[in-house]
mmCIF file of C-alpha atoms and ligand atoms in Angstrom:
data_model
loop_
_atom_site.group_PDB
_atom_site.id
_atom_site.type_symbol
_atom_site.label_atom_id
_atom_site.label_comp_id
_atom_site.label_asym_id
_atom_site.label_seq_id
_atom_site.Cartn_x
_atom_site.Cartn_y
_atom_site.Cartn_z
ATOM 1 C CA UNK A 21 3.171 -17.872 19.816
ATOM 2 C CA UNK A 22 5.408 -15.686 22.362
ATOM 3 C CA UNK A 23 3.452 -12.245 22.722
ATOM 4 C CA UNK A 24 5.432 -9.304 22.167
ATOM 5 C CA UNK A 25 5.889 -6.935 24.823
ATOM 6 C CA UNK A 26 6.505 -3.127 24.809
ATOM 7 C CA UNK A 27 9.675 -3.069 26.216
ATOM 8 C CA UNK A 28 11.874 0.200 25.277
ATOM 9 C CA UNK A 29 14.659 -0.454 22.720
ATOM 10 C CA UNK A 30 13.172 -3.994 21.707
ATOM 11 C CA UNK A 31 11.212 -2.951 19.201
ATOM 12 C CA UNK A 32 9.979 -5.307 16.694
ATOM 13 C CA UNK A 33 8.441 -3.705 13.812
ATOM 14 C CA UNK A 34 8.343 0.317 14.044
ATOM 15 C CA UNK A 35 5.822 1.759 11.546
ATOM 16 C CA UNK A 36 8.915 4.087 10.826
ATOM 17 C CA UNK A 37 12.143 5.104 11.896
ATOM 18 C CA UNK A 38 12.956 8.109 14.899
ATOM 19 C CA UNK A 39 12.447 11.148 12.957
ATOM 20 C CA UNK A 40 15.389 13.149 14.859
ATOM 21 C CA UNK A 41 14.678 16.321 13.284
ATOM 22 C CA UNK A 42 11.006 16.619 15.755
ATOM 23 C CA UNK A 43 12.673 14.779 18.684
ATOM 24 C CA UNK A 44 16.108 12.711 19.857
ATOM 25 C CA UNK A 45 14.748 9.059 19.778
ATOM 26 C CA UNK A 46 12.335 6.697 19.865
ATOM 27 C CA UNK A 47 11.865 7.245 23.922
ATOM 28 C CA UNK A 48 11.099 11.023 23.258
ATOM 29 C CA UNK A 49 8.871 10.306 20.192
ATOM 30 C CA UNK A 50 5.634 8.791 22.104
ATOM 31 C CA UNK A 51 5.574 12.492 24.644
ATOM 32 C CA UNK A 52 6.429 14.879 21.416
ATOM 33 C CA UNK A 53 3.202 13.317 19.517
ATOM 34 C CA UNK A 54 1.469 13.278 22.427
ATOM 35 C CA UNK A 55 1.823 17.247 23.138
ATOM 36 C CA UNK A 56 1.757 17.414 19.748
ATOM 37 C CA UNK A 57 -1.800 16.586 19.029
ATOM 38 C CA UNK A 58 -2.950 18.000 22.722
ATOM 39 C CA UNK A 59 -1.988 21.839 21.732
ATOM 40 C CA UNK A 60 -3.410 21.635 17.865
ATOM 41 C CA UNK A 61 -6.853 18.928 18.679
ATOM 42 C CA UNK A 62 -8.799 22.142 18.062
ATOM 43 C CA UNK A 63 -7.573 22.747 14.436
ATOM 44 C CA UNK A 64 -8.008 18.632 13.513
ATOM 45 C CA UNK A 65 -10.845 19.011 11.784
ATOM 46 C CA UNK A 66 -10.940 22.536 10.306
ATOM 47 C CA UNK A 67 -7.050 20.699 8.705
ATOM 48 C CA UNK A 68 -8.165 17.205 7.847
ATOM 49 C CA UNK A 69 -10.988 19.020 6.059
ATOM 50 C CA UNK A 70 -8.676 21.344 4.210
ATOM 51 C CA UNK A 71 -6.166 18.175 3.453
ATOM 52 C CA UNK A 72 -9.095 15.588 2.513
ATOM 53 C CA UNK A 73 -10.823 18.692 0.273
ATOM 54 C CA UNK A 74 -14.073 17.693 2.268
ATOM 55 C CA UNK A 75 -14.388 14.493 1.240
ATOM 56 C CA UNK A 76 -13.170 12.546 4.655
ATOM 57 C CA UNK A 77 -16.127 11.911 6.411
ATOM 58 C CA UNK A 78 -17.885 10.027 3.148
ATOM 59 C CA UNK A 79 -14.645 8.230 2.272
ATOM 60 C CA UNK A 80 -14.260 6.559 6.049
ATOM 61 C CA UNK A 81 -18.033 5.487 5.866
ATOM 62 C CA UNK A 82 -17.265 3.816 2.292
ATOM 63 C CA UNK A 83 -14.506 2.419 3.958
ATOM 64 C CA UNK A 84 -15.895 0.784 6.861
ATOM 65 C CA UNK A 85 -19.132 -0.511 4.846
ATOM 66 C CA UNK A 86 -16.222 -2.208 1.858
ATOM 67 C CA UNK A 87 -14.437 -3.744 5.066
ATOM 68 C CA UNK A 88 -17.762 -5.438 6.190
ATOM 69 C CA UNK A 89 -19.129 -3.041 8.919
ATOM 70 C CA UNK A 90 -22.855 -3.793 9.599
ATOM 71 C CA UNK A 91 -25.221 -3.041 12.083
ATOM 72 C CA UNK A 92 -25.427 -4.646 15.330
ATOM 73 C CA UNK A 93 -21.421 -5.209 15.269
ATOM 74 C CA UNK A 94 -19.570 -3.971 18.634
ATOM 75 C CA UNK A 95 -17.183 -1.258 17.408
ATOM 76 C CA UNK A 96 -13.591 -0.723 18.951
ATOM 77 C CA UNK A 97 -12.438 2.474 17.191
ATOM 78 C CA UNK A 98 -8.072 2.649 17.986
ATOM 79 C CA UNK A 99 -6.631 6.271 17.836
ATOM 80 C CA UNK A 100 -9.951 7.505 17.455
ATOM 81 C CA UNK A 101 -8.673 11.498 17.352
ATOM 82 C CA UNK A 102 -12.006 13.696 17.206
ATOM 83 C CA UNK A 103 -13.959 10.815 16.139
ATOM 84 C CA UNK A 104 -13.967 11.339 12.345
ATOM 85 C CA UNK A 105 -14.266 7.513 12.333
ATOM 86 C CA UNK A 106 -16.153 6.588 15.045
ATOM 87 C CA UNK A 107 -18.747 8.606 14.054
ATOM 88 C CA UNK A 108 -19.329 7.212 10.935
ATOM 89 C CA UNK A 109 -18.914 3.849 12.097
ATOM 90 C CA UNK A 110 -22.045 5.250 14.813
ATOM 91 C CA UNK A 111 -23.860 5.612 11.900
ATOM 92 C CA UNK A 112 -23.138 2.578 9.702
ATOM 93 C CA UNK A 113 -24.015 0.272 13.137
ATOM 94 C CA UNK A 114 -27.276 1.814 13.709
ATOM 95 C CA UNK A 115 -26.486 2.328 17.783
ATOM 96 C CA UNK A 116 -23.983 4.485 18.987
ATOM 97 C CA UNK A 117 -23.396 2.705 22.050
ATOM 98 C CA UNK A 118 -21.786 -0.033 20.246
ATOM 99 C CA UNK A 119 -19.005 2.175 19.263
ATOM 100 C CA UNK A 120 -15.444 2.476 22.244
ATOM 101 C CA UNK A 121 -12.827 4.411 20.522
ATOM 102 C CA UNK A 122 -9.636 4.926 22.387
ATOM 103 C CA UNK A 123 -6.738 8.015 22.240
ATOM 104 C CA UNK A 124 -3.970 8.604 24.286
ATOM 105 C CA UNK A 125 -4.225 12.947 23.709
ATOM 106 C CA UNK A 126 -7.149 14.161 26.351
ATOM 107 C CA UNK A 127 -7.173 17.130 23.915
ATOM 108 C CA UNK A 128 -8.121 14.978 20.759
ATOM 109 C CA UNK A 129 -10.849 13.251 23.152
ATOM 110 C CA UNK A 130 -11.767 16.538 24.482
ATOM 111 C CA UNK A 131 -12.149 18.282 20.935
ATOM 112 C CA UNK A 132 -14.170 14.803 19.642
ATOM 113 C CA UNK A 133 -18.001 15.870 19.092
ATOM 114 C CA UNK A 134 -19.725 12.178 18.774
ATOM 115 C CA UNK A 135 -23.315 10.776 19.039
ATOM 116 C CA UNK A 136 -24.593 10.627 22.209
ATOM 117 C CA UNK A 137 -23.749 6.752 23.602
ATOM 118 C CA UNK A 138 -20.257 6.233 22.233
ATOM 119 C CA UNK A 139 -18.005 4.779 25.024
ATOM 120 C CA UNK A 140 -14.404 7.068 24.892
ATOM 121 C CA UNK A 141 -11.659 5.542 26.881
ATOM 122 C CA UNK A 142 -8.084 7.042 27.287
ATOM 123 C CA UNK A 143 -5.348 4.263 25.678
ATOM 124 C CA UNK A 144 -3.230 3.497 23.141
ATOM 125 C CA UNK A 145 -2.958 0.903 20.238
ATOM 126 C CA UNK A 146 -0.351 -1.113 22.416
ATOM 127 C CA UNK A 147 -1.962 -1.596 25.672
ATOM 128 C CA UNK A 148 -5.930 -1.481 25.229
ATOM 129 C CA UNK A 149 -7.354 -0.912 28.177
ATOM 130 C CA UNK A 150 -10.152 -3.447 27.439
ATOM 131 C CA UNK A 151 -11.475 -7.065 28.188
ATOM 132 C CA UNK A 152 -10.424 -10.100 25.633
ATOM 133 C CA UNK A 153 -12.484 -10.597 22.908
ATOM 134 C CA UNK A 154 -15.087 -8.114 23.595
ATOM 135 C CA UNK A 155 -15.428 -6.454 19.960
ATOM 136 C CA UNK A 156 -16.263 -7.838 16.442
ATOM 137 C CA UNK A 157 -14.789 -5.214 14.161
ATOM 138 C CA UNK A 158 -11.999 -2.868 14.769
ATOM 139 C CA UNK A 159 -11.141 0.025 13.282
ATOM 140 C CA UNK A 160 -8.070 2.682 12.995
ATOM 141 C CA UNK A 161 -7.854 5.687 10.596
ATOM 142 C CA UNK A 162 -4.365 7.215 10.404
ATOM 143 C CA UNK A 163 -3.039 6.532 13.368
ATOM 144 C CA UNK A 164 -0.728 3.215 12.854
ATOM 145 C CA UNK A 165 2.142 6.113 11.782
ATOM 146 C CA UNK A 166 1.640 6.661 15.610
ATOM 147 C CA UNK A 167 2.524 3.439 17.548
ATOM 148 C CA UNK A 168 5.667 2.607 19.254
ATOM 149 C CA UNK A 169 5.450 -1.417 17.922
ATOM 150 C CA UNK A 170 3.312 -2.725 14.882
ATOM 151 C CA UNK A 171 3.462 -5.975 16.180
ATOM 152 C CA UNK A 172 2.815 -5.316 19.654
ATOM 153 C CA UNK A 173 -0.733 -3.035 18.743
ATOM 154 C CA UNK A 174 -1.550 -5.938 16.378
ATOM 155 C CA UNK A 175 -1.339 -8.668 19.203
ATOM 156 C CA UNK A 176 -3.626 -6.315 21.248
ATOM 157 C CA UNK A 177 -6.190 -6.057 18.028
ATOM 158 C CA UNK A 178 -6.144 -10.036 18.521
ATOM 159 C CA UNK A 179 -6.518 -10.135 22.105
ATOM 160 C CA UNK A 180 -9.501 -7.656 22.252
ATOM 161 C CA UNK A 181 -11.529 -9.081 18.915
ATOM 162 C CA UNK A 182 -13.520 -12.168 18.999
ATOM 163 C CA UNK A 183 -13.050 -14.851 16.790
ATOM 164 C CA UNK A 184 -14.255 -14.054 13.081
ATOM 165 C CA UNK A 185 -14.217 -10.222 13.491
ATOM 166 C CA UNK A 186 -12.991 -7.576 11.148
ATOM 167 C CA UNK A 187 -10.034 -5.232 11.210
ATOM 168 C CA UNK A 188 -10.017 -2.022 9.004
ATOM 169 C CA UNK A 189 -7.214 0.223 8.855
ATOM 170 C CA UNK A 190 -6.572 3.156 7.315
ATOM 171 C CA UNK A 191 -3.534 4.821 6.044
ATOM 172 C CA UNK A 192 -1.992 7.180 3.576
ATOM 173 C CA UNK A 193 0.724 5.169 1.540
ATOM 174 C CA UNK A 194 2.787 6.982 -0.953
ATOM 175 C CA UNK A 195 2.079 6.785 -4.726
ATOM 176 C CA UNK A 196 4.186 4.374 -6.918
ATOM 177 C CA UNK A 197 6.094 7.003 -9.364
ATOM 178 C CA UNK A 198 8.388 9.473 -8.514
ATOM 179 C CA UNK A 199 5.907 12.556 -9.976
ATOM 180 C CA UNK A 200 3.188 11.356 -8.247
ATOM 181 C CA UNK A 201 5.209 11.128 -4.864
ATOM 182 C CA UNK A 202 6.344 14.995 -5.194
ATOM 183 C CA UNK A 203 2.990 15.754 -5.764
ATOM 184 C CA UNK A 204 1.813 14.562 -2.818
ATOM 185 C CA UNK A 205 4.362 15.644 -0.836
ATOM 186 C CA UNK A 206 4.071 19.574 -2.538
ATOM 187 C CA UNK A 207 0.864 19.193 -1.467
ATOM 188 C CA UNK A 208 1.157 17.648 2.120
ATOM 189 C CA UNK A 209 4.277 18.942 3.071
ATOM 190 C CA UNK A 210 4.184 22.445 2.185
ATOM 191 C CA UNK A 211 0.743 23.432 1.103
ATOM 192 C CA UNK A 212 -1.297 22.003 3.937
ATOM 193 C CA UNK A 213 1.155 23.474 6.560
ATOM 194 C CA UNK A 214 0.900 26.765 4.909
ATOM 195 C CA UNK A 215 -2.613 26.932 4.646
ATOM 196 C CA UNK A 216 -2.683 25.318 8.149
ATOM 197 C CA UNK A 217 -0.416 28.703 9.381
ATOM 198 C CA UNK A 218 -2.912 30.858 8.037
ATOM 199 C CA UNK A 219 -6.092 29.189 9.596
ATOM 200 C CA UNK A 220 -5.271 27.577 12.856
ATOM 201 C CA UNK A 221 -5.739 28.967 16.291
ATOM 202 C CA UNK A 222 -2.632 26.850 17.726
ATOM 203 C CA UNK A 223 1.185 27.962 15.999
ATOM 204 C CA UNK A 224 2.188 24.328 16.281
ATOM 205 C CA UNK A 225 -0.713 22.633 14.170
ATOM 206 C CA UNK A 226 1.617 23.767 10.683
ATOM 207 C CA UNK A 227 4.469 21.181 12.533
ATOM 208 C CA UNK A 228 2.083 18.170 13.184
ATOM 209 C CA UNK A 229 1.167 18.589 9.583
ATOM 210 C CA UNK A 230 5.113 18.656 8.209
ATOM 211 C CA UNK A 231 5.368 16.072 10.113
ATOM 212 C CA UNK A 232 2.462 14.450 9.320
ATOM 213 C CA UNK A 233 4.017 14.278 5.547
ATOM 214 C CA UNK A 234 7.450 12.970 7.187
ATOM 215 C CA UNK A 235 5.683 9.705 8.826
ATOM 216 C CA UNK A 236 3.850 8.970 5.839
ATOM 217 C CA UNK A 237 7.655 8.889 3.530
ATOM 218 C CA UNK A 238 9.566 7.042 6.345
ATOM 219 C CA UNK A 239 6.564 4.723 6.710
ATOM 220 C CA UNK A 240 7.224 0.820 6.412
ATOM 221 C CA UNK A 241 6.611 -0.832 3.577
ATOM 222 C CA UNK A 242 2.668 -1.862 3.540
ATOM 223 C CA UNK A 243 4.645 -5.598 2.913
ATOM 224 C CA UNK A 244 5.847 -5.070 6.359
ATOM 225 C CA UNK A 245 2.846 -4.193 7.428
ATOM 226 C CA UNK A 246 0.554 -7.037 6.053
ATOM 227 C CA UNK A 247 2.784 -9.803 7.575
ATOM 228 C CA UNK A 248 3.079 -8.288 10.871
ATOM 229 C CA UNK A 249 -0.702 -8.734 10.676
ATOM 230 C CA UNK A 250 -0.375 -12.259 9.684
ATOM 231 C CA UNK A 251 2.220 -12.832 12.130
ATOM 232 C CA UNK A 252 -0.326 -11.652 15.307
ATOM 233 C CA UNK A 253 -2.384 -14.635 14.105
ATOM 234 C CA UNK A 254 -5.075 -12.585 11.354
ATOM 235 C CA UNK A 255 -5.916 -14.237 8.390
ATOM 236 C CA UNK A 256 -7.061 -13.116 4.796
ATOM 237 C CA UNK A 257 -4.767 -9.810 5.062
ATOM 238 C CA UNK A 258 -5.142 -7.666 2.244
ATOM 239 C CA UNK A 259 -4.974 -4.017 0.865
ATOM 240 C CA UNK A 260 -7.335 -2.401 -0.938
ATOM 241 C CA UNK A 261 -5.848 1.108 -2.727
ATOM 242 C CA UNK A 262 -7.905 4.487 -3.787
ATOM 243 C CA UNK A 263 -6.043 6.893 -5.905
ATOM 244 C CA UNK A 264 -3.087 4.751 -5.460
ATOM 245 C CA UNK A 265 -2.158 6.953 -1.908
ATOM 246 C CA UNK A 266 -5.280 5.362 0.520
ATOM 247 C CA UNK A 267 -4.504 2.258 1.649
ATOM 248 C CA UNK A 268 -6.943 0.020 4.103
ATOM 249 C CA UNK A 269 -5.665 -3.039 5.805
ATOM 250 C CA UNK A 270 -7.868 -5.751 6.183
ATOM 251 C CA UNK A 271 -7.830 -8.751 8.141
ATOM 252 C CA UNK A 272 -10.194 -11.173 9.786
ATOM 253 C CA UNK A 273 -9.470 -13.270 13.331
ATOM 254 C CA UNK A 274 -9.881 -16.829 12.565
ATOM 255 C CA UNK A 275 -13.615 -18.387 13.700
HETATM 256 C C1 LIG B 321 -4.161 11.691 12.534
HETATM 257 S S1 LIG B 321 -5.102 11.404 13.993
HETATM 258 C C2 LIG B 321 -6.396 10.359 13.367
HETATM 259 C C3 LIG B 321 -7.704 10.549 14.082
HETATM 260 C C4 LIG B 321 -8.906 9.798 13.491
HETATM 261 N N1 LIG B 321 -8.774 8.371 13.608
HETATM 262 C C5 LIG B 321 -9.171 10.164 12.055
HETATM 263 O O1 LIG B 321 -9.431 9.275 11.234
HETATM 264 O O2 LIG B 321 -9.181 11.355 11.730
HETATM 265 C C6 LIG B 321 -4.052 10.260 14.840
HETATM 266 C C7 LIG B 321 -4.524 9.912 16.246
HETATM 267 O O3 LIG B 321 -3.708 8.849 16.739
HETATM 268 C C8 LIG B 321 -3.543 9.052 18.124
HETATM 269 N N2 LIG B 321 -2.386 8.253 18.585
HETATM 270 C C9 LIG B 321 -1.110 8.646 18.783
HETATM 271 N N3 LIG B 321 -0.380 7.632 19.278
HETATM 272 C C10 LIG B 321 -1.231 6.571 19.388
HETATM 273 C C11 LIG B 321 -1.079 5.242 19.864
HETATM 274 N N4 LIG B 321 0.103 4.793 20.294
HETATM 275 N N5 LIG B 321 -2.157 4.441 19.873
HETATM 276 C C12 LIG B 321 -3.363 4.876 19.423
HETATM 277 N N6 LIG B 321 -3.567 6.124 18.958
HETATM 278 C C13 LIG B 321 -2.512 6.959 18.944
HETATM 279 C C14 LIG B 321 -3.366 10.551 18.263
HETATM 280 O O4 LIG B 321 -3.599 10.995 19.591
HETATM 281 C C15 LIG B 321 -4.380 11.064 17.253
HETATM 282 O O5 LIG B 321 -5.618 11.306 17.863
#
């Protein structure tokens, strides 16, 4: 199977489409998100709290444990943020030195408080800057919206996993009906941001939140998404849905 490469304006499967209204095109989107999260890393959590009504930290442990997650396994943690994953997954492994996450914002690394021992390395989804097959579960929690390629991040989770490991990914799919979507996007797209200009020390974080919303509508199909997985060579793809908006990817590398 032909690897696919990050090469600008062959694109294989974008999670979504530019969103021209935050920047002109696909080769400005990857330096907006970036600045992005650097100027509002210190209102993350103090937001995600506010938009998960507290109940993040619990749900990504669940998570991790339903996708197989045991102690002893070496943890890669992609678009780890301030660690709201990597943490947990710390915890669920038993030894935080098992856990690498990698983000391409120093201010999201800088803002991350982990467990002493967790290895943080500066990278994105599409070019890890790790050995092959050095991990045997890998996680990512709402960060695929993020990547310039799907396909090209996926063929990276294959290169760094050994065989028979674990992916887990998490993302925020809309709901079926049309109430249920305007719900959501009341809620994410205007009551979040406002809440978000009241609290937050940074005047952008309100933006990365609207847009936040805007990723999450444009997003591909989670169709798209599971064959892209099948197509980097993962087997057993499946989603698992929680109050038909939380989706989690799963996948295992063949043995
Ligand atoms: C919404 S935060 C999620 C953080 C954390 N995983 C969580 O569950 O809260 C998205 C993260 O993806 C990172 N990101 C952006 N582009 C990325 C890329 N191409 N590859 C990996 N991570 C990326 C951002 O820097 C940010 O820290």
């Amino acid at each position: 199977m032909a690897r696919p490469t990050e090469t600008p304006g062959n694109i294989v499967h974008a999670p979504h489409p530019p969103l021209t209204e935050y920047y002109d095109g696909e080769e400005d989107r990857r330096a907006w998100v970036g600045e992005q999260f650097d100027k509002t890393a210190a209102d993350y959590d103090r937001i995600e709290r506010i938009l998960g009504l507290g109940t993040g930290s619990a749900y990504r442990r669940k998570t991790l444990e339903i996708a197989g997650l045991k102690p002893g396994m070496r943890v890669l943690d992609v678009g780890m943020g301030t660690g709201l994953v990597a943490k947990q997954a710390a915890r669920l492994t038993g030894d935080a030195s098992l856990i690498t996450g990698v983000d391409p914002s120093p201010g999201m690394i800088r803002s991350a408080r982990l467990p002493e021992g967790v290895t943080v390395i500066e990278g994105r989804a599409e070019r890890i800057p790790v050995a092959d097959g050095g991990f045997s579960f890998l996680s990512m929690g709402y960060a695929l919206r993020h990547v310039s390629d799907m396909s090209v991040a996926f063929a990276e989770f294959h290169r760094v996993l050994k065989p028979g490991s674990k992916v887990c990914i998490m993302e925020i799919t809309p709901p079926k009906g049309k109430i249920g979507t305007a719900l959501l996007k009341g809620y994410c797209k205007y009551a979040v941001p406002a809440l978000a200009k009241l609290v937050a020390r940074d005047k952008d974080t309100a933006q990365l939140w609207r847009y936040y919303w805007d990723t999450i509508e444009a997003c591909a199909a989670p169709e798209l998404v599971m064959n892209t997985l099948q197509d980097a060579g993962f087997v057993n793809v499946r989603r698992n849905v929680d109050l038909g908006i939380f989706s989690t990817y799963l996948a295992d590398k063949p043995q």
